XYZ file of C-alpha atoms in Angstrom:
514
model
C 148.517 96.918 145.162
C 151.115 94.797 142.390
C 147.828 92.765 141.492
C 145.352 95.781 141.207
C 148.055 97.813 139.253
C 148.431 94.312 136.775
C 144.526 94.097 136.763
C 143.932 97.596 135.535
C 147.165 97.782 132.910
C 146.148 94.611 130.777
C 142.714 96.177 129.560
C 144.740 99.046 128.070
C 147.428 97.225 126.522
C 144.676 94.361 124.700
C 142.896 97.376 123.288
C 146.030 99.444 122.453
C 147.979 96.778 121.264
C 145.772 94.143 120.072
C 142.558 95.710 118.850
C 141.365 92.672 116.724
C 141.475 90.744 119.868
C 139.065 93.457 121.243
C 136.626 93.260 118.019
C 136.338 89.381 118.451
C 135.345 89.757 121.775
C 132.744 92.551 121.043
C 131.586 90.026 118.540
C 131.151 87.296 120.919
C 129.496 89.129 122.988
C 126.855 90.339 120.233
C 126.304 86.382 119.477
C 125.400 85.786 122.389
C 122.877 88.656 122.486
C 121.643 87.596 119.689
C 120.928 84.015 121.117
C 120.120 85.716 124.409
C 117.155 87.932 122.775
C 115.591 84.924 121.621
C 114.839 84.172 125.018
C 112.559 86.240 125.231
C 108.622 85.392 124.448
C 107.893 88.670 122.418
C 110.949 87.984 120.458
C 110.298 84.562 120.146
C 106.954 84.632 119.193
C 106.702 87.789 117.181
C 109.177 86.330 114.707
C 107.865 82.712 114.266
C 104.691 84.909 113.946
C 106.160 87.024 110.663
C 107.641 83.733 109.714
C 105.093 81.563 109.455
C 102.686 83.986 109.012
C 104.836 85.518 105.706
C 105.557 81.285 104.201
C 101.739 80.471 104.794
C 101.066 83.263 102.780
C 103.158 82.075 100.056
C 102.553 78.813 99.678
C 98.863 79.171 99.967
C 96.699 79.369 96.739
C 96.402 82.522 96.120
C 93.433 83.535 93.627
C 91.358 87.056 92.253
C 93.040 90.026 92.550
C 95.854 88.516 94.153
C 97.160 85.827 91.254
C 97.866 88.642 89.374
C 100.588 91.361 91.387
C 101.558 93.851 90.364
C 105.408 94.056 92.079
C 105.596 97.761 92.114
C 102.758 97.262 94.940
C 103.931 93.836 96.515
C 107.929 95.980 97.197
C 105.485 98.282 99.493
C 103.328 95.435 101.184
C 106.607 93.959 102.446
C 106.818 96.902 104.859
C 104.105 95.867 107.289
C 105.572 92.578 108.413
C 108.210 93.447 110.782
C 106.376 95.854 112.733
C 105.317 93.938 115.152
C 109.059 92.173 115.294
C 110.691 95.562 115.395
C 108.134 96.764 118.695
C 109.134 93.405 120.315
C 113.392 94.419 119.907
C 112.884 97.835 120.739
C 111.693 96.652 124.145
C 113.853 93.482 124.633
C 117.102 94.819 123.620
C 116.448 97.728 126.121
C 115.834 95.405 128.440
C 119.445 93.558 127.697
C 121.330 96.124 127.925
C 119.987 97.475 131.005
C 120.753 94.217 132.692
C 123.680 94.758 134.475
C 122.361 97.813 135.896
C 119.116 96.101 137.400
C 121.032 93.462 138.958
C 123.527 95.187 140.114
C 126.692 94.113 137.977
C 127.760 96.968 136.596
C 130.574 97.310 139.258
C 131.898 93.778 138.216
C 131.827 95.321 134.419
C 134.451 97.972 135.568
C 137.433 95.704 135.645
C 136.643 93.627 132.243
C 138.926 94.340 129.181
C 135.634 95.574 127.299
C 134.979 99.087 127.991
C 131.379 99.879 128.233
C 131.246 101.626 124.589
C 131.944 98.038 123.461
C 129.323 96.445 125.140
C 126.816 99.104 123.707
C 128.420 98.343 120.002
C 127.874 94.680 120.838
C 124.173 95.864 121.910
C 123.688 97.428 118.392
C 124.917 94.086 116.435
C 122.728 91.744 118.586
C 119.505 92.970 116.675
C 121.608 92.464 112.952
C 121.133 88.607 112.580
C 117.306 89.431 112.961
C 117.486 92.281 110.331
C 119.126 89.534 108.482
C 116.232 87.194 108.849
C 113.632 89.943 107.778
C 115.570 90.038 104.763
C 115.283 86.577 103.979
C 111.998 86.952 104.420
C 111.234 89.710 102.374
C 113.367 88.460 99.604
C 111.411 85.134 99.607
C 108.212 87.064 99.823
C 109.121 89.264 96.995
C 110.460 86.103 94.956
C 107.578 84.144 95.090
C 104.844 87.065 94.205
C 107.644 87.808 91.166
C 107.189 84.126 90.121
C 103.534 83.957 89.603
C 102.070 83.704 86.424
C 100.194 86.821 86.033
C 102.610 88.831 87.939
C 103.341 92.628 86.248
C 105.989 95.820 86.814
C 109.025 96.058 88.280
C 109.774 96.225 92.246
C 112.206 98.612 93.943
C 115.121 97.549 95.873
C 115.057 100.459 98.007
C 111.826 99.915 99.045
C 112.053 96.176 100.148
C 115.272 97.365 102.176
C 112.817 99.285 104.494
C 111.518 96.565 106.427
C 115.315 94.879 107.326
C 116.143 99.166 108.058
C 113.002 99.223 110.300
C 114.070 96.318 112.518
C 117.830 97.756 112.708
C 115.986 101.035 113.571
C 114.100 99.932 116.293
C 116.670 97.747 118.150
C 119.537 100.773 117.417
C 117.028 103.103 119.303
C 116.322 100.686 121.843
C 119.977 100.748 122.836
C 120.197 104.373 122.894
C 117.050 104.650 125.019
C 118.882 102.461 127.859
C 122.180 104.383 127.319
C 120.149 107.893 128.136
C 117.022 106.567 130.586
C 117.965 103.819 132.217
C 115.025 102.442 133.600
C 113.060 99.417 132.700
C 109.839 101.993 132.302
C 111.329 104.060 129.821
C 110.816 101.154 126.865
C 107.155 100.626 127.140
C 106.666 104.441 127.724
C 108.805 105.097 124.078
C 106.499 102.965 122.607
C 103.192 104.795 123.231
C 105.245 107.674 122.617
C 106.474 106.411 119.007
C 102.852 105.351 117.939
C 101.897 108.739 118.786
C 104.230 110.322 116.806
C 103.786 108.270 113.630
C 100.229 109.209 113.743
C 101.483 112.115 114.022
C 103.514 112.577 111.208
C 101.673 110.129 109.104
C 98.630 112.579 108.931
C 100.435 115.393 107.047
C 98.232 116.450 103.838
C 99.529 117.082 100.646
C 100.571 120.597 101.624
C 103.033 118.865 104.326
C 104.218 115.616 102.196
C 107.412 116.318 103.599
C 106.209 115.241 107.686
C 104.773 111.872 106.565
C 108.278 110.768 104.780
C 110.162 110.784 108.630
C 108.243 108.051 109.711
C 109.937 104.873 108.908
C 106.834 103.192 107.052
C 104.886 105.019 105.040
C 102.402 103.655 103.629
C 99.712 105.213 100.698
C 95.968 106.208 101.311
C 93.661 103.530 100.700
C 93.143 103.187 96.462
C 92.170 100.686 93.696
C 95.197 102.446 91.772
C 97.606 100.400 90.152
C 100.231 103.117 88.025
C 103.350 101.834 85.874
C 106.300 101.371 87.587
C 108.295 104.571 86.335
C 105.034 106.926 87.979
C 104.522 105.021 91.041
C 106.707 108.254 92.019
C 108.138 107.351 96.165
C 111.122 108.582 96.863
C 111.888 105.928 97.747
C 116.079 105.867 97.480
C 115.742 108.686 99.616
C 114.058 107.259 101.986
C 116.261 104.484 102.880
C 119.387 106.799 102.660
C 117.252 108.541 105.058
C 116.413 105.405 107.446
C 120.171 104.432 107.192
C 121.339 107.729 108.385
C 118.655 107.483 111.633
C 119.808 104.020 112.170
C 123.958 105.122 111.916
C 123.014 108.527 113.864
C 121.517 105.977 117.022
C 123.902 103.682 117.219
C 126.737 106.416 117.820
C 125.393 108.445 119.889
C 124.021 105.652 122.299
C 127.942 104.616 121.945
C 129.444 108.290 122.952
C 126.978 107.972 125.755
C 128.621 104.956 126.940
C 132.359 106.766 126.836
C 133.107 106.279 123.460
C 135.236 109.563 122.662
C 137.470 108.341 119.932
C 137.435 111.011 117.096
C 136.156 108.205 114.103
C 133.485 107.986 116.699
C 132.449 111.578 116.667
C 133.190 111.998 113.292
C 130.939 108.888 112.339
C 128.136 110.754 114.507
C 128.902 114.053 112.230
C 128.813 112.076 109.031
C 125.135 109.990 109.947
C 123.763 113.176 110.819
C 124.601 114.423 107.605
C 123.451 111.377 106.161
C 120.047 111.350 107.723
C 119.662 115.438 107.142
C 120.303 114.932 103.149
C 117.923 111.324 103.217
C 115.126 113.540 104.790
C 115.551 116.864 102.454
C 116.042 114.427 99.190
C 112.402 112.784 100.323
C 110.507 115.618 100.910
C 110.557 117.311 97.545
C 106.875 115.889 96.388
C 105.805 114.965 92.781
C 108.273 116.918 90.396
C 106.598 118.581 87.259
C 108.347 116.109 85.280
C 106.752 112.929 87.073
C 103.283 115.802 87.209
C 103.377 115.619 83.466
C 103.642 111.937 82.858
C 101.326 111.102 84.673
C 99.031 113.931 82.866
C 100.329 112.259 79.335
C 99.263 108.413 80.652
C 95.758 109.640 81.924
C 94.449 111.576 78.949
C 96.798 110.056 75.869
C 97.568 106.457 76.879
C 98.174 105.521 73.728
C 101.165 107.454 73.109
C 102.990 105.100 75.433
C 101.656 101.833 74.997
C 101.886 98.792 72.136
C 99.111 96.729 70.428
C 98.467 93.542 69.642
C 95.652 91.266 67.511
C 93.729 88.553 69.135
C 91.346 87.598 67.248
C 89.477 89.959 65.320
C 90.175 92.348 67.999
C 93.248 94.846 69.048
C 94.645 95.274 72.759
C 96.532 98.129 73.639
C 98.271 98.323 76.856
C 101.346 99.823 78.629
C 104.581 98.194 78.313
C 104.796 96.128 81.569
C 100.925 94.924 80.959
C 101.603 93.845 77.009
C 101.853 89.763 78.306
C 97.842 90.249 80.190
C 96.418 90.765 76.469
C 95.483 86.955 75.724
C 93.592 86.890 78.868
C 91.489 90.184 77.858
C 90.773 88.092 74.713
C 88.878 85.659 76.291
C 86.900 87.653 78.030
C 85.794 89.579 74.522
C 85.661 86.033 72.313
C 83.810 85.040 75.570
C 80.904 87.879 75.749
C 80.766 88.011 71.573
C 80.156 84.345 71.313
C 76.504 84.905 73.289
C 75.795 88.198 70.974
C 73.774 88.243 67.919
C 73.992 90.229 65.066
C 77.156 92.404 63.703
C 78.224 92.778 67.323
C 79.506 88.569 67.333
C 81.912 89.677 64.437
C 82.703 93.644 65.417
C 86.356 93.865 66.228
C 87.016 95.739 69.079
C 89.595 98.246 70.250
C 90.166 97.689 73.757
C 92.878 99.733 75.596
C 94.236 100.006 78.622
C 93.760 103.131 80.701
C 94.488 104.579 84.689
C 93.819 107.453 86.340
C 97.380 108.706 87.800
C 96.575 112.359 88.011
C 96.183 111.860 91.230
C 99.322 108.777 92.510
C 98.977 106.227 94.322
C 96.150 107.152 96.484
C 93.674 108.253 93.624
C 90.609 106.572 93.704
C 88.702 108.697 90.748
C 86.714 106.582 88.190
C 87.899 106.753 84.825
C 85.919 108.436 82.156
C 84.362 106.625 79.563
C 85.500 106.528 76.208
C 83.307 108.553 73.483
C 85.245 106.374 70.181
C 82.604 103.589 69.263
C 83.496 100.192 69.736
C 86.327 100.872 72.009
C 86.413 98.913 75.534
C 88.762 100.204 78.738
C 90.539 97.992 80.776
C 91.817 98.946 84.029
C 95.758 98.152 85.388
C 94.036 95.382 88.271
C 92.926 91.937 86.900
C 91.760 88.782 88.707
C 88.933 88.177 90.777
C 86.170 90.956 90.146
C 87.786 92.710 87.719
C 87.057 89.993 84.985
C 83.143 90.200 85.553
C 83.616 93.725 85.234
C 85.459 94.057 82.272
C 82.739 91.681 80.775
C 80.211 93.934 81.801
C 82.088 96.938 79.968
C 82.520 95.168 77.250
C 78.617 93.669 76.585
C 77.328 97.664 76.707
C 79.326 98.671 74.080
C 78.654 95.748 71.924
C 74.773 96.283 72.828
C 74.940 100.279 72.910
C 77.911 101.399 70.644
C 80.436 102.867 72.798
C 81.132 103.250 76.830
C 79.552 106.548 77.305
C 75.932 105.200 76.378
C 76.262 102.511 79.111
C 75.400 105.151 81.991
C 72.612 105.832 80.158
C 70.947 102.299 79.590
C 67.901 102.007 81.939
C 65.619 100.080 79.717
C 65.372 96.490 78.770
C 68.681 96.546 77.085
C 70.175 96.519 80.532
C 68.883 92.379 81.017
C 70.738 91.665 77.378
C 74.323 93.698 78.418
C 73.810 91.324 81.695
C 73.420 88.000 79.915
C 76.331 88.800 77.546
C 78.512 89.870 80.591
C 77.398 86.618 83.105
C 76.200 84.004 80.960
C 79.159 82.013 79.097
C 80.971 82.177 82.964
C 81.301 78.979 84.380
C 80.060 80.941 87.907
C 77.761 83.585 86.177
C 75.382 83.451 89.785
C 78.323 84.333 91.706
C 79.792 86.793 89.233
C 76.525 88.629 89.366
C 76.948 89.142 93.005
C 80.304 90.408 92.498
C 79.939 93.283 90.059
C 76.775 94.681 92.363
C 77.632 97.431 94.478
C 75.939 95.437 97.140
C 76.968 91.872 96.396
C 73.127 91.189 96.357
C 71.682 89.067 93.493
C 68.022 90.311 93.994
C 65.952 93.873 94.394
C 68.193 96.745 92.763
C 71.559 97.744 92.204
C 74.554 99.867 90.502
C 76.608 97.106 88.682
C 80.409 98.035 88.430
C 82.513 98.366 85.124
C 85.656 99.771 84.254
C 84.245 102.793 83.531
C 80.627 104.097 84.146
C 78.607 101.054 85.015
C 74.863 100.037 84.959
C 71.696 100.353 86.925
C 69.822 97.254 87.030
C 66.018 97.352 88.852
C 64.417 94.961 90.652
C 62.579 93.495 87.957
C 65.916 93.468 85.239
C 67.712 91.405 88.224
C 64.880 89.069 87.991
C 64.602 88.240 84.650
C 68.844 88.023 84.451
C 68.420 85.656 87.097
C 65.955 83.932 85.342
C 68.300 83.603 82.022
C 71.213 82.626 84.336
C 69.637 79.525 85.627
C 68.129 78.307 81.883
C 70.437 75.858 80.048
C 72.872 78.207 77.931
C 72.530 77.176 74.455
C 68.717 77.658 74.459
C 69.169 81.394 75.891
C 71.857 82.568 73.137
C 69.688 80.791 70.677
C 66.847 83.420 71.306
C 69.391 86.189 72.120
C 71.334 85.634 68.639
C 67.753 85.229 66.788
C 65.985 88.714 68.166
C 69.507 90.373 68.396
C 67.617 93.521 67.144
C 64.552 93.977 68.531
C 66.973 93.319 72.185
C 69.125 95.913 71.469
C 66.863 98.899 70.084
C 66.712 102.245 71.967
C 63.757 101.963 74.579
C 63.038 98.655 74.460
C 60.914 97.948 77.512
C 62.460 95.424 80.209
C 58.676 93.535 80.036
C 59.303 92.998 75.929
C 62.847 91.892 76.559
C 61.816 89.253 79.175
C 58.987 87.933 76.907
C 61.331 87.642 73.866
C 63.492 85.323 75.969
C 60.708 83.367 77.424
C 60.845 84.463 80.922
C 58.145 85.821 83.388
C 57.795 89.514 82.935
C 58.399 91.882 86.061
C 55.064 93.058 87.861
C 54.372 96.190 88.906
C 57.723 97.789 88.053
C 58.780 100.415 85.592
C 62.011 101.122 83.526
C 63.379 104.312 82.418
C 61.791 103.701 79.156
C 57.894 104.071 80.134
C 58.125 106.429 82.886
C-alpha cells in the first residue's frame, strides 16, 4: 500500500512542482513522434514525393509561359503541394495516437507522470517539424520562381503560409478525431468525408463566395488572367487568421477531451474559437466597391495607372510591376517591322499594356480591340505562345491600321499579316502551329492574338507555308518591293500568292470574291 501511495503522489508533485520538467518530457515525447511518423510508408513517401517532386521542378529548365511568373500567381500554386502530405498525417497521426488503445497499453499509461492531455499535446507537436519542412519548401519554391529573370508582381506572405497551416490542420484534426472516435476506421472514413465536403463548399457561386473561403485551399476557376498585384483581391490575411484559428480550436479541444480542464485550457479553446469565427467573417466579405472600381479604372483607362517608355521609334506603356518586360516587347515590334515594306518599317507604334479584371481572377473574357490607329495591346502573360501572338497583333495593325480591322481581314492581306508575324522567328513552322486554335499547320483555322485574331483558309495556310519554307531575305525582298499592292483593301489571296512567287490556291475562295 506504502509503494502504491509513493507511485501515485510523485506524478502530482513533478507536475505541481516542477512543470518544466513536465514540458521537456511532453517534448520528448513529440520527437519521438515525429521520428515515429516517419515510419510510416504514406508519410514517408508522400513527403520525399513533395520534395523531390517540388526541387525537380526548380531546378529544371523551365521555358514559355513559365520563364516568365508572375509571383502574385506562383504564392497560390504553392498551395497544392502538401495535399497529398497533409491526407497521409491526418491518417498516420490518428493512427499514433490510437496506439495504446489498440494494443492494449493504455492501462500501463495510467501510472506514468504524463497525464493523458500531455500525450495528446505531444500528439499535436509531432506533425510541427513536418509543417516546418513544407515551409522550407515553399520558401525555396517561392525563392527560386522570384529569382528568374522575367519574373513580375509581388507575392503574399499570407498566402504561402497556407500550405505549412494545411499540414498543421490536418495532423491537429487527426488527433482530435482519435481523442472523440477511437477506432482505426474512423481516419479513412474522415477522409472521404472531408473530400466531400470541400467539394462541397468549393462549389459555392458568386452569390455564396463566403462557403468556398472555409475550405482550407481555395483555389480560382480556371483563367488566362494575370491582374496586378494590388487587384488580385483574396482575402487572403483573413484566411490564414482563419486557418490558424481552426488549427488552435483542434488542438484544444482534442486536449479537453483527453482531461485537460485547466482554465488557460478552456480559455485558449474560447479565444481560437473567436479567432477562427472573426478569420471566417473577415474572408467572406467578397470584392469591396473600392477593389470593384479599380479594377473598372485598369480595364477601360489603363493608362491612367501605368508609365511609358521609348524603344526604338516606338512607346511601351505598361503597369508598374510589368515596366522591366518592355525591351522584350521591342523585339518583337523591331522584329515584325524589319520584314514590312513601306511607311509601316518606320511607323512608331504605341503599344500598351491592357487586362481584363472586371471580372478577377477567374475571368477569361477577350479583350477588346483598340479603335486608336497604330496602337498594339499586350496582354499581362508573356513567354511561350504569347510572343507569336503578340507578333500576330502587331503585323495587322501595321498591314490594316489599327486592331479592330484585324477581325475583319479575310482576303489576301491575311498571308502578308502571317509572314510579318512568323517569318523573322527562328521557329516560324512551329510558331504557326502555336497561334492556331487547333495547333494544325494545314486546312483552316482562327489564329490567336491579343485581341481579336485572324481567320486564315485553307489556301492562305498554304501559301504562308509556302513563304515560311523560302530562304528569308528573298521573301521580304518581294514583300518590301509590292508593300502596296499586299496591303490594299480586297486584295485577293490568288494575287498575293503570285506577287510572292508561290503556287496560287485552287479551287478556294476568300472573303474578297465571294
Amino acid at each position: 500500500m506504502s509503494l502504491m501511495t509513493e507511485t501515485t503522489a510523485e506524478p502530482a508533485a513533478v507536475h505541481e512542482d516542477d512543470p518544466r520538467r513536465a514540458w521537456a518530457a511532453v517534448f520528448a515525447l513529440a520527437r519521438f513522434e515525429a521520428r515515429d511518423l516517419l515510419r510510416y510508408i504514406p508519410v514517408l513517401v508522400t513527403l520525399l514525393l513533395y520534395v523531390g517532386y517540388t526541387a525537380w521542378t526548380l531546378f529544371h529548365q523551365q521555358d514559355g509561359m513559365d520563364a516568365f511568373p508572375a509571383l502574385q500567381d506562383v504564392d497560390r500554386g504553392t498551395q497544392t503541394g502538401p495535399l497529398l502530405l497533409g491526407i497521409a498525417l491526418f491518417v498516420c497521426v490518428n493512427r499514433c495516437t490510437l496506439r495504446s488503445r489498440k494494443r492494449g497499453t493504455d492501462r500501463q499509461f495510467d501510472v506514468l507522470v504524463m497525464e493523458p492531455w500531455r500525450r495528446t499535446v505531444a500528439h499535436v507537436l509531432s506533425v510541427v517539424p513536418f509543417a516546418a519542412v513544407t515551409a522550407l519548401v515553399v520558401l525555396g519554391e517561392f525563392t527560386r520562381q522570384a529569382l528568374r529573370a522575367g519574373a513580375v508582381g509581388h507575392g503574399s506572405l499570407a498566402e504561402l503560409a497556407v500550405g505549412p497551416l494545411y499540414v498543421l490542420l490536418c495532423g491537429a484534426f487527426g488527433v482530435l478525431l482519435a481523442r472523440l472516435v477511437p477506432s482505426t476506421f474512423a481516419a479513412p472514413v474522415g477522409v472521404v468525408g472531408l473530400f466531400v465536403l470541400s467539394v462541397f463548399l468549393t462549389a459555392g457561386t458568386s452569390d455564396a463566395e463566403w462557403s468556398r473561403w472555409l475550405s482550407p485551399i481555395v483555389g480560382e476557376a480556371a483563367g488566362n488572367t494575370v491582374l496586378p498585384s494590388d487587384l488580385v483581391g483574396r482575402p487572403a490575411a483573413w484566411h490564414a487568421l482563419y486557418l490558424t484559428g481552426v488549427i488552435l480550436l483542434l488542438a484544444l479541444v482534442a486536449i479537453l477531451a483527453s482531461g485537460g480542464r485547466t482554465l488557460s485550457l478552456k480559455a485558449g479553446a474560447a479565444g481560437a474559437l473567436a479567432l477562427t469565427l472573426a478569420g471566417a467573417v473577415g474572408q467572406s466579405g467578397g470584392v469591396s466597391p473600392e477593389l470593384a472600381a479599380a479594377r473598372e479604372q485598369v480595364t477601360v483607362s489603363p493608362q491612367r495607372d501605368q508609365s511609358c517608355v521609348r524603344h526604338g521609334g516606338s512607346t511601351y506603356c505598361a503597369f508598374p510591376e510589368w515596366t522591366g518586360r518592355a525591351g522584350a516587347w521591342a523585339d518583337v515590334v523591331d522584329r515584325v517591322q524589319s520584314l514590312a515594306g513601306g511607311t509601316a518599317a518606320r511607323q512608331p507604334l504605341l503599344v500598351r499594356q491592357r487586362v481584363e479584371a472586371r471580372y478577377g481572377l477567374s475571368g477569361d473574357s477577350a479583350i477588346e480591340p483598340l479603335t486608336t490607329p497604330h496602337q498594339v495591346t499586350v496582354g499581362t502573360r508573356w513567354g511561350g505562345n504569347r510572343v507569336p501572338e503578340f507578333a500576330v497583333g502587331v503585323a495587322y495593325v501595321l498591314v490594316a491600321g489599327d486592331e479592330s480591322k484585324g477581325g475583319e481581314l479575310c482576303d489576301g492581306r491575311v498571308v502578308t499579316a502571317m509572314w510579318l508575324a512568323l517569318g523573322g522567328d527562328a521557329h516560324p513552322m512551329a510558331d504557326l502551329a502555336n497561334v492556331r486554335i487547333d495547333d494544325s499547320v494545314t486546312g483552316s483555322a482562327s489564329v490567336l492574338a491579343p485581341t481579336s485574331g485572324l481567320s486564315m483558309t485553307a489556301g492562305q495556310t498554304d501559301v504562308v507555308r509556302e513563304l515560311l519554307s523560302r530562304p528569308r531575305g528573298e521573301v521580304t525582298a518581294s514583300v518590301k518591293r509590292h508593300w502596296a499592292e499586299l496591303t490594299r483593301s480586297g486584295v485577293s489571296t490568288d494575287r498575293v500568292a503570285r506577287v510572292l512567287g508561290t503556287e496560287a490556291p485552287k479551287g478556294e475562295q476568300d472573303c474578297a470574291q465571294e
